[in-house]
mmCIF file of C-alpha atoms and ligand atoms in Angstrom:
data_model
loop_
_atom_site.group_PDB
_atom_site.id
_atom_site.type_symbol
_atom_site.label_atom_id
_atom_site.label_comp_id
_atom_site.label_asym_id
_atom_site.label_seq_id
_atom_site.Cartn_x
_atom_site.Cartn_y
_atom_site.Cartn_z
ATOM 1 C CA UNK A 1 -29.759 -9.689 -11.551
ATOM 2 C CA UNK A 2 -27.479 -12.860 -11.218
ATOM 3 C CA UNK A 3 -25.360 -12.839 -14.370
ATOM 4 C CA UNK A 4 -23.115 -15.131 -12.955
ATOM 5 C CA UNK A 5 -20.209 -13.606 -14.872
ATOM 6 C CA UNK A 6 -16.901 -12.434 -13.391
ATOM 7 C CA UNK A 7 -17.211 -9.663 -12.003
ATOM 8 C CA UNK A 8 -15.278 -6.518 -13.226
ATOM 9 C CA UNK A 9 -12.504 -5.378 -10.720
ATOM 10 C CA UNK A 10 -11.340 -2.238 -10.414
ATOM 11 C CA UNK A 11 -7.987 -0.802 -8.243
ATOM 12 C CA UNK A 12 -7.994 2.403 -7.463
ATOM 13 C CA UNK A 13 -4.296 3.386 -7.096
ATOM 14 C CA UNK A 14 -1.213 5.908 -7.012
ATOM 15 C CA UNK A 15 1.723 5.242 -4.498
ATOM 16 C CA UNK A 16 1.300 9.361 -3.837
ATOM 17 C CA UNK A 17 -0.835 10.239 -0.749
ATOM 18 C CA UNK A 18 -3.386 12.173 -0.482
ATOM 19 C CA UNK A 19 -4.691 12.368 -4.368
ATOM 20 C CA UNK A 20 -8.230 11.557 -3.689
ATOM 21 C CA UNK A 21 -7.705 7.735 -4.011
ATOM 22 C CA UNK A 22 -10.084 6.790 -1.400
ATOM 23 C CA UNK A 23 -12.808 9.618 -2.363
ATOM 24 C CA UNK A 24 -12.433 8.322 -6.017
ATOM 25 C CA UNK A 25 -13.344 4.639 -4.923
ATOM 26 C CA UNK A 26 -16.125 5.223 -2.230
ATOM 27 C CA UNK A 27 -17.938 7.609 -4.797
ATOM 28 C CA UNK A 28 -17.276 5.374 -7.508
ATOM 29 C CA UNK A 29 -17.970 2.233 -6.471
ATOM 30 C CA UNK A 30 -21.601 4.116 -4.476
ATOM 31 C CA UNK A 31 -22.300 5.423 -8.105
ATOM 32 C CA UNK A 32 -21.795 2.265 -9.697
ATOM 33 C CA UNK A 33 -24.240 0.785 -7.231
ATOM 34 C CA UNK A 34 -26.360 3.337 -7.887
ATOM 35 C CA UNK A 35 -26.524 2.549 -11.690
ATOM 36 C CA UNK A 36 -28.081 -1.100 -10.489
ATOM 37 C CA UNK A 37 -24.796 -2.786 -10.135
ATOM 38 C CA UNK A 38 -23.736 -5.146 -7.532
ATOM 39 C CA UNK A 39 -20.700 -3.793 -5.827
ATOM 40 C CA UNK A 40 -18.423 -4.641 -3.778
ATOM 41 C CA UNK A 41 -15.775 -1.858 -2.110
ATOM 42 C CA UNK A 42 -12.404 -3.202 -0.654
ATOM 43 C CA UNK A 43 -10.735 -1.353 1.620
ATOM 44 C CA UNK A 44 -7.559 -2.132 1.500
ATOM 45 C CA UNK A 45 -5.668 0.728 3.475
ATOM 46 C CA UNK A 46 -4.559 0.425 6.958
ATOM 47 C CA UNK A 47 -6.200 3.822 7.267
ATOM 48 C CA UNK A 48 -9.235 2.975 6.761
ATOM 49 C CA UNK A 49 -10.735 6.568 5.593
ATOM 50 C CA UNK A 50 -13.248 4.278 2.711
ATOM 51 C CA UNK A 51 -14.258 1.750 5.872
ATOM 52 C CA UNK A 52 -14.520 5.452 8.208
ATOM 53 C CA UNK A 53 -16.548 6.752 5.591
ATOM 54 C CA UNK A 54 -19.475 3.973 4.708
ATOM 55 C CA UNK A 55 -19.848 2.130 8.147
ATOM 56 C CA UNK A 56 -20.392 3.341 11.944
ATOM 57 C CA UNK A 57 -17.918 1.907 14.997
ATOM 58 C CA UNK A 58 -21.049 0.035 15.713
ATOM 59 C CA UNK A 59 -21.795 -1.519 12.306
ATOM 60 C CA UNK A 60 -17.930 -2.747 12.327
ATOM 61 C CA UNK A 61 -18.062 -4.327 16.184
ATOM 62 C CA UNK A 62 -16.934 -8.441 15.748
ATOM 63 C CA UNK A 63 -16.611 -7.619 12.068
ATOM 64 C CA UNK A 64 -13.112 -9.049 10.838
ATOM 65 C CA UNK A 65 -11.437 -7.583 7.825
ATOM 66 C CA UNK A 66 -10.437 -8.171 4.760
ATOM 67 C CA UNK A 67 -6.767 -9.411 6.659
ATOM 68 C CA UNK A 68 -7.972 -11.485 8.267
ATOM 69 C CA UNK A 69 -9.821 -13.010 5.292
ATOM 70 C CA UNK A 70 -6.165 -12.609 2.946
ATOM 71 C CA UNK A 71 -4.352 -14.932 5.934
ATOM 72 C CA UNK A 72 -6.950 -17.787 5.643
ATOM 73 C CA UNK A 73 -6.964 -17.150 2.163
ATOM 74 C CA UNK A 74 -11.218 -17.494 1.920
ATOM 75 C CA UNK A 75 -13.556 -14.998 0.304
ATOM 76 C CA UNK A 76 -14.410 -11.399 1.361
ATOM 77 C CA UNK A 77 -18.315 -12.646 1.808
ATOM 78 C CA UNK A 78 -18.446 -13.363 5.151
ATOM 79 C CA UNK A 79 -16.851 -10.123 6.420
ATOM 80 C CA UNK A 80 -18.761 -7.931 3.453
ATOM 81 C CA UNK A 81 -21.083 -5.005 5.282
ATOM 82 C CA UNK A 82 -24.297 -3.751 2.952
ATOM 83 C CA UNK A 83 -23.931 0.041 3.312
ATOM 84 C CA UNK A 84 -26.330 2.659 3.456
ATOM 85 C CA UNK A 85 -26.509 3.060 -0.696
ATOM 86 C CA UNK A 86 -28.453 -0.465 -1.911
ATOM 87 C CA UNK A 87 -26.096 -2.840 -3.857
ATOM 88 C CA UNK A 88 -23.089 -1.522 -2.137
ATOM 89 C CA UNK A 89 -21.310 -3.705 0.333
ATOM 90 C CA UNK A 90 -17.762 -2.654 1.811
ATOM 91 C CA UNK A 91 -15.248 -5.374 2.819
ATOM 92 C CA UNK A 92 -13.719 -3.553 5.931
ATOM 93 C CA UNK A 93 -10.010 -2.813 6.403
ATOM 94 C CA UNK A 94 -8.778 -2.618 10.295
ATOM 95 C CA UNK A 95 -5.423 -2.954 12.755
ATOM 96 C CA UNK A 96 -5.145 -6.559 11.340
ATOM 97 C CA UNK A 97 -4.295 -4.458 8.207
ATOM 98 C CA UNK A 98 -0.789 -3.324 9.513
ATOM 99 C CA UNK A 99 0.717 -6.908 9.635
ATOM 100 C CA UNK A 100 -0.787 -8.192 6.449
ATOM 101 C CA UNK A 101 2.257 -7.033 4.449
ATOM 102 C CA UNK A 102 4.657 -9.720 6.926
ATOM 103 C CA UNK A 103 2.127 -12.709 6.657
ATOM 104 C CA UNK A 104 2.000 -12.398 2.625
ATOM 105 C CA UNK A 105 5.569 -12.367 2.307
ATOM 106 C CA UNK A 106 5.664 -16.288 3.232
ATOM 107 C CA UNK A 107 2.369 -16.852 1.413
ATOM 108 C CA UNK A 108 3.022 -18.764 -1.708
ATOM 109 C CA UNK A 109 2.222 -17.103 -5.180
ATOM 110 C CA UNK A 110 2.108 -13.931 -2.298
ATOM 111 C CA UNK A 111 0.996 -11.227 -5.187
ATOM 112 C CA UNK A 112 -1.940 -13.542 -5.780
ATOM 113 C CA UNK A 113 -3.209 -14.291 -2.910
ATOM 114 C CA UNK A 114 -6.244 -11.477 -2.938
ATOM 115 C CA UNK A 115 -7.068 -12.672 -6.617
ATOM 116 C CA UNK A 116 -7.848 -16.219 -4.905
ATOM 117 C CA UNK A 117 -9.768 -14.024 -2.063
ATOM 118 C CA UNK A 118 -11.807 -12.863 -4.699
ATOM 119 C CA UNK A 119 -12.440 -15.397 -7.109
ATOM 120 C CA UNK A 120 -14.144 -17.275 -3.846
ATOM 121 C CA UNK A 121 -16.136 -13.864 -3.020
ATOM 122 C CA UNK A 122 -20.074 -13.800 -3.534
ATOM 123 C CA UNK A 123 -20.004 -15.953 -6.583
ATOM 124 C CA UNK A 124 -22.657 -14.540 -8.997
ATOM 125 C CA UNK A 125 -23.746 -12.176 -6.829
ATOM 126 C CA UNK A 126 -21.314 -8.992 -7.924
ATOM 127 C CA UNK A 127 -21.192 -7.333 -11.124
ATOM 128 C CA UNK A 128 -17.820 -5.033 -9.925
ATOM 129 C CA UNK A 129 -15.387 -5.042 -7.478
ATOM 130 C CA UNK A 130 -13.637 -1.624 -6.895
ATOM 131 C CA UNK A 131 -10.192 -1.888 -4.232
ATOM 132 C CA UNK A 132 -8.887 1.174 -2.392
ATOM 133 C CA UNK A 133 -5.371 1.107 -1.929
ATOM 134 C CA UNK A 134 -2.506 2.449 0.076
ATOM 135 C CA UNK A 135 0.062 5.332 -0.871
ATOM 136 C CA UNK A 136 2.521 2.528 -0.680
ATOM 137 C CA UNK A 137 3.395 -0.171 -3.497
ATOM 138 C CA UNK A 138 3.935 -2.940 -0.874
ATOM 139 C CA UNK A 139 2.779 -6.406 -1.389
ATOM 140 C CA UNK A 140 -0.984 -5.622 -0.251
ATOM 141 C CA UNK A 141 -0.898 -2.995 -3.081
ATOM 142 C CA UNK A 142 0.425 -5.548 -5.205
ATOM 143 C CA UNK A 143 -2.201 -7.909 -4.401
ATOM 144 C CA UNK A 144 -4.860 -5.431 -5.775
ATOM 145 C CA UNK A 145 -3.161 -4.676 -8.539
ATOM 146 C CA UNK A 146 -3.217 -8.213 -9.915
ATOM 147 C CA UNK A 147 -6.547 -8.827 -9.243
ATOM 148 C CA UNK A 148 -7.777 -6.281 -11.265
ATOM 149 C CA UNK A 149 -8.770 -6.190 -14.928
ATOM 150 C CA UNK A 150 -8.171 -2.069 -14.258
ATOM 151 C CA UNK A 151 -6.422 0.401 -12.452
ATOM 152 C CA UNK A 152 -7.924 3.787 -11.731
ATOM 153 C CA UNK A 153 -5.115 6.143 -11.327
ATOM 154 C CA UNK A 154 -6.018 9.828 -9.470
ATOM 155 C CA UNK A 155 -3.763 12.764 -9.810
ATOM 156 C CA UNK A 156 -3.802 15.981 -8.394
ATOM 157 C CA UNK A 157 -2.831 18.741 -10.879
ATOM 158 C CA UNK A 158 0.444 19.453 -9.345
ATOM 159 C CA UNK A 159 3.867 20.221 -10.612
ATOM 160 C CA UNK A 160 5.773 17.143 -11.468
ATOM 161 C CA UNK A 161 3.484 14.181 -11.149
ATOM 162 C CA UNK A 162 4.563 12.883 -14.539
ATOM 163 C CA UNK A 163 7.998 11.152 -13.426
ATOM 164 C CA UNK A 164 5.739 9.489 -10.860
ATOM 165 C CA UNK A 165 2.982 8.193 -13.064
ATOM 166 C CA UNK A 166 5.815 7.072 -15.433
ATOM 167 C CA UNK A 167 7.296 4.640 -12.847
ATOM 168 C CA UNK A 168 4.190 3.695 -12.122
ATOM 169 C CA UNK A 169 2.989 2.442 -15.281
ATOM 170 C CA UNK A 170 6.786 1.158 -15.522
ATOM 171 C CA UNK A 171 6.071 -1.026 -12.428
ATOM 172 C CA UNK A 172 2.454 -2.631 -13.419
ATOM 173 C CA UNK A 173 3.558 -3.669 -16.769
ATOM 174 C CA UNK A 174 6.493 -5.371 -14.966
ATOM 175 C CA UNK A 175 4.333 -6.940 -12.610
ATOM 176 C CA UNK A 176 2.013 -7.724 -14.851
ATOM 177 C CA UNK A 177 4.622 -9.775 -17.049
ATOM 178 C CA UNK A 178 5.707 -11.368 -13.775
ATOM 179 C CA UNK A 179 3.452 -12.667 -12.495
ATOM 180 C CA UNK A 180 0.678 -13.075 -15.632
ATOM 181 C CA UNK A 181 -1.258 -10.045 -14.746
ATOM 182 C CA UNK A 182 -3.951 -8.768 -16.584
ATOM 183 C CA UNK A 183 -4.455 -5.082 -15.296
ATOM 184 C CA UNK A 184 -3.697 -2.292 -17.064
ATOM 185 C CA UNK A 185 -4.415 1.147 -16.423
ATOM 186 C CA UNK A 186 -7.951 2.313 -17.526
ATOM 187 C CA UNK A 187 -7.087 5.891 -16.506
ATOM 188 C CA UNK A 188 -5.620 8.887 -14.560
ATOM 189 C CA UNK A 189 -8.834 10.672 -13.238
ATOM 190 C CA UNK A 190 -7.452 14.824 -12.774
ATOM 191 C CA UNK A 191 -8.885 15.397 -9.406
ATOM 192 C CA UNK A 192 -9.001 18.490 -7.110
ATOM 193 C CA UNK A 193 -8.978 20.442 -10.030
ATOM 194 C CA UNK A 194 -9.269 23.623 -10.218
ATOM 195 C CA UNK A 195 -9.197 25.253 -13.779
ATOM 196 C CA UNK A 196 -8.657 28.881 -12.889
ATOM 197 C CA UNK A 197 -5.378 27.982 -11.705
ATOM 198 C CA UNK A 198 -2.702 28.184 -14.352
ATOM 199 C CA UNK A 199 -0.546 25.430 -12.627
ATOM 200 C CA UNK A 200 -4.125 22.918 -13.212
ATOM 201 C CA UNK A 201 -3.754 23.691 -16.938
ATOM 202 C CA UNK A 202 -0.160 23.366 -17.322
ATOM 203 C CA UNK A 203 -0.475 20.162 -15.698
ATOM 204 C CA UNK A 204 -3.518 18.654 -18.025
ATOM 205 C CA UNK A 205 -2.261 20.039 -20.837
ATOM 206 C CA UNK A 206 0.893 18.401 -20.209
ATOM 207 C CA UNK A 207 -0.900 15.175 -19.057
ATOM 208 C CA UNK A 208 -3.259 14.847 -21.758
ATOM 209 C CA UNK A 209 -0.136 15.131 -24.387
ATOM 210 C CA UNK A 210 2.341 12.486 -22.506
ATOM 211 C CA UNK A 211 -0.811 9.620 -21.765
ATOM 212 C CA UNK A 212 -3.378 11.300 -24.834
ATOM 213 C CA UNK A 213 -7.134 9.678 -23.848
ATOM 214 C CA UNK A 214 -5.643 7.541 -20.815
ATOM 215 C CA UNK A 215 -6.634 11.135 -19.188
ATOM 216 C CA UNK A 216 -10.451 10.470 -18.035
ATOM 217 C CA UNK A 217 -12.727 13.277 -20.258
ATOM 218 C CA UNK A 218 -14.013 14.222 -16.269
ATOM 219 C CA UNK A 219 -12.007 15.563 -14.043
ATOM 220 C CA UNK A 220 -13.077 15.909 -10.029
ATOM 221 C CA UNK A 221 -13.173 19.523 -9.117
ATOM 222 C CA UNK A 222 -12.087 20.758 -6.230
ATOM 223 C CA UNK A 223 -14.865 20.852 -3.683
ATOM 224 C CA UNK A 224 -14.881 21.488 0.386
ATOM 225 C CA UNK A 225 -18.188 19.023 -0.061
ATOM 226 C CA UNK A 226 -15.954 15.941 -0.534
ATOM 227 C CA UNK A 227 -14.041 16.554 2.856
ATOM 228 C CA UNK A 228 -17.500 16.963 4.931
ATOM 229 C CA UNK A 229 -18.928 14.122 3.394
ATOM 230 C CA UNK A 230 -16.542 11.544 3.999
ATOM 231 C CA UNK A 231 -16.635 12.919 8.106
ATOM 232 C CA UNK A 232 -20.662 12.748 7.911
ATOM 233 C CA UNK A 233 -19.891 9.721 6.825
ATOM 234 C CA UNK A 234 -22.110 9.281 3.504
ATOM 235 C CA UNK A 235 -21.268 9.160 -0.112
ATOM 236 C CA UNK A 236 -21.383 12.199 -1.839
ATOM 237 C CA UNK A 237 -24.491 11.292 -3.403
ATOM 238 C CA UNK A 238 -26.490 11.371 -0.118
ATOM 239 C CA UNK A 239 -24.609 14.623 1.388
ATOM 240 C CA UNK A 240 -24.792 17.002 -1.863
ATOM 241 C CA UNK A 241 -27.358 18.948 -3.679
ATOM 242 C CA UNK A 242 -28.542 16.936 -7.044
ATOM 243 C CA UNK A 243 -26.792 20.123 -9.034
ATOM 244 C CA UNK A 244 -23.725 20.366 -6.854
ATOM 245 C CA UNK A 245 -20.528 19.953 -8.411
ATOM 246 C CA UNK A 246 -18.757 17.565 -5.929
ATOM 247 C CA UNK A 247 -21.982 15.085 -6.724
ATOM 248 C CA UNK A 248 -22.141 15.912 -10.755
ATOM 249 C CA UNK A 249 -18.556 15.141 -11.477
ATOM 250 C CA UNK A 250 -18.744 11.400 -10.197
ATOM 251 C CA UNK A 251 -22.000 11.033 -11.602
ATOM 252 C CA UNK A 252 -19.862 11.883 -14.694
ATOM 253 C CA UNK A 253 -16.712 9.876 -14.115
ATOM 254 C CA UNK A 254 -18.960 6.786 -12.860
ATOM 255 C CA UNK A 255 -20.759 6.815 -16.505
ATOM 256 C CA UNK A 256 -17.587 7.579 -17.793
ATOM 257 C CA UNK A 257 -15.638 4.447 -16.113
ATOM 258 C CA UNK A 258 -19.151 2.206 -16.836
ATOM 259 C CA UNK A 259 -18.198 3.260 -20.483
ATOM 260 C CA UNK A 260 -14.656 2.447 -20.806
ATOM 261 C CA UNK A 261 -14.804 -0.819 -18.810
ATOM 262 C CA UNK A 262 -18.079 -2.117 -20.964
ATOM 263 C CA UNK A 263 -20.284 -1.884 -17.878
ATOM 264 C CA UNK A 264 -23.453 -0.305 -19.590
ATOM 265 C CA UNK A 265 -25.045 -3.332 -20.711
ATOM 266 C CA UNK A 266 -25.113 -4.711 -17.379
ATOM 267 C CA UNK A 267 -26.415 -1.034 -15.589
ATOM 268 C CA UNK A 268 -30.157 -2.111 -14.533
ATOM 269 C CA UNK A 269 -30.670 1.455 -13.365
ATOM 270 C CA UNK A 270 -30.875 4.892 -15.150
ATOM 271 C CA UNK A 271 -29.595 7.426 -11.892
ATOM 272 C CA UNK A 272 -32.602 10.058 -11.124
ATOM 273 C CA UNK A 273 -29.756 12.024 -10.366
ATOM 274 C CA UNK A 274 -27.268 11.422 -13.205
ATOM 275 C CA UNK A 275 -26.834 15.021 -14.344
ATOM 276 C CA UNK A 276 -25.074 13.893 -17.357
ATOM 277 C CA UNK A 277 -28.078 12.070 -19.048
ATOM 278 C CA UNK A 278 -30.088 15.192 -18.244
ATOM 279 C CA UNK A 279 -27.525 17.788 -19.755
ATOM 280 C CA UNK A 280 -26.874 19.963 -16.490
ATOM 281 C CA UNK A 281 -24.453 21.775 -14.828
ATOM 282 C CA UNK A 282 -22.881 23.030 -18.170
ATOM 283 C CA UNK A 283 -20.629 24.677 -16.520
ATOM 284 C CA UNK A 284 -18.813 21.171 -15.328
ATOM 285 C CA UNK A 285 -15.674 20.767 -17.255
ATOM 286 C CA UNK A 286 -16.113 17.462 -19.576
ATOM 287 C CA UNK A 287 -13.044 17.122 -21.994
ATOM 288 C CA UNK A 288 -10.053 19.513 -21.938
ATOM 289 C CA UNK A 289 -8.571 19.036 -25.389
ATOM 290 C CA UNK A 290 -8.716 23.321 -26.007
ATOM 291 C CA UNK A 291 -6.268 22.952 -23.159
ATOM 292 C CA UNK A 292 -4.344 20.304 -24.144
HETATM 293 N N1 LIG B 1 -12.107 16.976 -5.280
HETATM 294 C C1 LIG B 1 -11.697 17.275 -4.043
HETATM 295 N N2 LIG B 1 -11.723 18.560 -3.611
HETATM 296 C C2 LIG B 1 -11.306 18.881 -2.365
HETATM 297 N N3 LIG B 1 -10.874 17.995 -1.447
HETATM 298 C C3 LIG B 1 -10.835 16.691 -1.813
HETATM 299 C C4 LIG B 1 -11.234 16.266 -3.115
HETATM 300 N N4 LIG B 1 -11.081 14.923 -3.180
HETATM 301 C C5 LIG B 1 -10.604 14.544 -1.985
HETATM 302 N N5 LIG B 1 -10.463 15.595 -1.162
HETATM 303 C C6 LIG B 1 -9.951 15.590 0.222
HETATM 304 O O1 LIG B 1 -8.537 15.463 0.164
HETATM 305 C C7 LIG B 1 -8.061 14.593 1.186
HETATM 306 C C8 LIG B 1 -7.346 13.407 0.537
HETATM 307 O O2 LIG B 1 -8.295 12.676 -0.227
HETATM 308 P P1 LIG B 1 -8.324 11.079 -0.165
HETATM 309 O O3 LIG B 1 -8.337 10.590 1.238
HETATM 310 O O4 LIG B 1 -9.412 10.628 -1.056
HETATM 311 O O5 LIG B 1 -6.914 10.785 -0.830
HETATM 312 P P2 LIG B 1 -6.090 9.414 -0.820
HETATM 313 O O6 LIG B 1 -5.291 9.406 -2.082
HETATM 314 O O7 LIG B 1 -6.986 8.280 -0.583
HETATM 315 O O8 LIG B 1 -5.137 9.630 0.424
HETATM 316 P P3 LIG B 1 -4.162 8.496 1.049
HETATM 317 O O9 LIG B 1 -3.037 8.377 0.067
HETATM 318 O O10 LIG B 1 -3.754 9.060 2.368
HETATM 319 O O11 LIG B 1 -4.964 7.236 1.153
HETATM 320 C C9 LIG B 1 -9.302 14.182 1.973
HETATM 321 O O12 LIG B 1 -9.431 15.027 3.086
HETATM 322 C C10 LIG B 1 -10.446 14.402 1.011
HETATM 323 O O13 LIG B 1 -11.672 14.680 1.659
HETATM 324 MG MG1 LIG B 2 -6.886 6.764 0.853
#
């Protein structure tokens, strides 16, 4: 399908570590592939764990990375891997990564320089373009989050992550006015969640009444699955059971995001596995409202 429209980008971010960022995007942006759609998966981390996760040492020998591609200021095509799920290709992050922050900073219009990146990227070849990010609001993070029409924002159901995601939202809308932005938050996905906890429901109860329906209907529940997938290396899709719960949930939060963003009409694919067209796995949590 060449639709030659722009594609839709999507930043997965939150300057807190270790929230499930980069599980959010690779699973994401593998499930949006799998629903027919032409992805493309920046990695835009210095770690690396999305890069780690779709391509082999092997697959990424004399590849360059997306820092490379930000300091010559061309598109991410040359450099963009397929991966093992069909219509997914991952523009690699690497050690050119950890400099990247230094060489923008004399770049002119520096916070815009990935949106140029992009707009020169496989032109009519992508439908979305999801970015990983960092668990640091540097100019590399900034870079994402003005190129993207929305920011994906994953919290852990912890005490106190309000004040955070306050300041956050405080900082894209200043951006945004900054610099002419367009982003704006699509979401804060509840991930590693784990409802028999009391601290979980406290926390999306208390979520769900400060940002009301920003809260994604599908949280990620906690899973040892997502951990052993990402060091097997495969999405979860390929390393979990077609009922398994790591698998269902972002089968749910990809139809979920394809919803929001107004990505349906462009799906060519129905999922064999999409558990949510075919009603099962009740016991998944969808919307929390009774415990809001
Ligand atoms: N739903 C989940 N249940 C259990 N473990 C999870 C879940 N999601 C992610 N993890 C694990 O938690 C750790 C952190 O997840 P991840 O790397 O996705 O977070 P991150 O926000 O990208 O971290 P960083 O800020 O360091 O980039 C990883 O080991 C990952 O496998
Ligand atoms: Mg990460």
């Amino acid at each position: 399908m060449s639709t030659g429209a722009h594609p839709t980008t999507i930043a997965v971010a939150n300057q807190k570590g270790g929230v499930g960022k980069t599980t959010t995007a690779v699973n994401l942006a593998a499930g949006l592939a799998r629903h027919g759609l032409r992805t493309l998966l920046v990695d835009l981390d210095l770690q690396g764990s999305a890069t780690a996760t779709l391509l082999s040492k092997k697959q990424l020998r004399g590849v360059e990375t997306v820092a490379e591609c930000m300091e010559r200021e061309q598109g991410l095509g040359d450099i963009a891997c397929p991966t093992a799920t069909p219509g997914l290709w991952l523009a690699p992050s690497g050690e050119a990564m950890a400099t990247l922050d230094i060489q923008l900073a004399t770049a002119e219009s520096r916070e815009r320089v990935l949106s140029r990146c992009l707009a020169q990227t496989m032109p009519g070849e992508l439908d979305v373009i999801v970015i990983d990010t960092a668990p640091y609001l540097g100019l590399v993070t900034l870079n994402a989050l003005v190129a993207a029409d929305h920011v994906l924002v994953p919290v852990t159901c912890e005490y106190l992550p309000i004040l955070g995601l306050k300041l956050f939202r405080e900082m894209l809308e200043k951006v945004c006015a900054r610099v002419g932005a367009r982003a704006e938050i699509l979401g804060y996905v509840l991930t590693m969640y784990d409802r028999r906890e009391r601290i979980t429901q406290e926390v999306e109860a208390l979520l769900r009444k400060t940002f009301g329906d920003r809260v994604l209907e599908t949280p990620i529940r906690v899973s040892t699955r997502h951990k052993a997938s990402a060091s097997h290396r495969q999405t979860i899709y390929d390393f979990d059971g077609k009922r398994s719960r790591g698998r269902v949930d972002y089968e749910r939060l990809t139809s979920e995001v394809m919803r929001r963003v107004g990505l349906e009409e462009r799906a060519t694919a129905t999922c064999a596995g999409d558990a949510s067209s075919r009603g099962e796995d009740a016991s998944a949590p969808r919307a929390s409202s009774a415990s809001a």
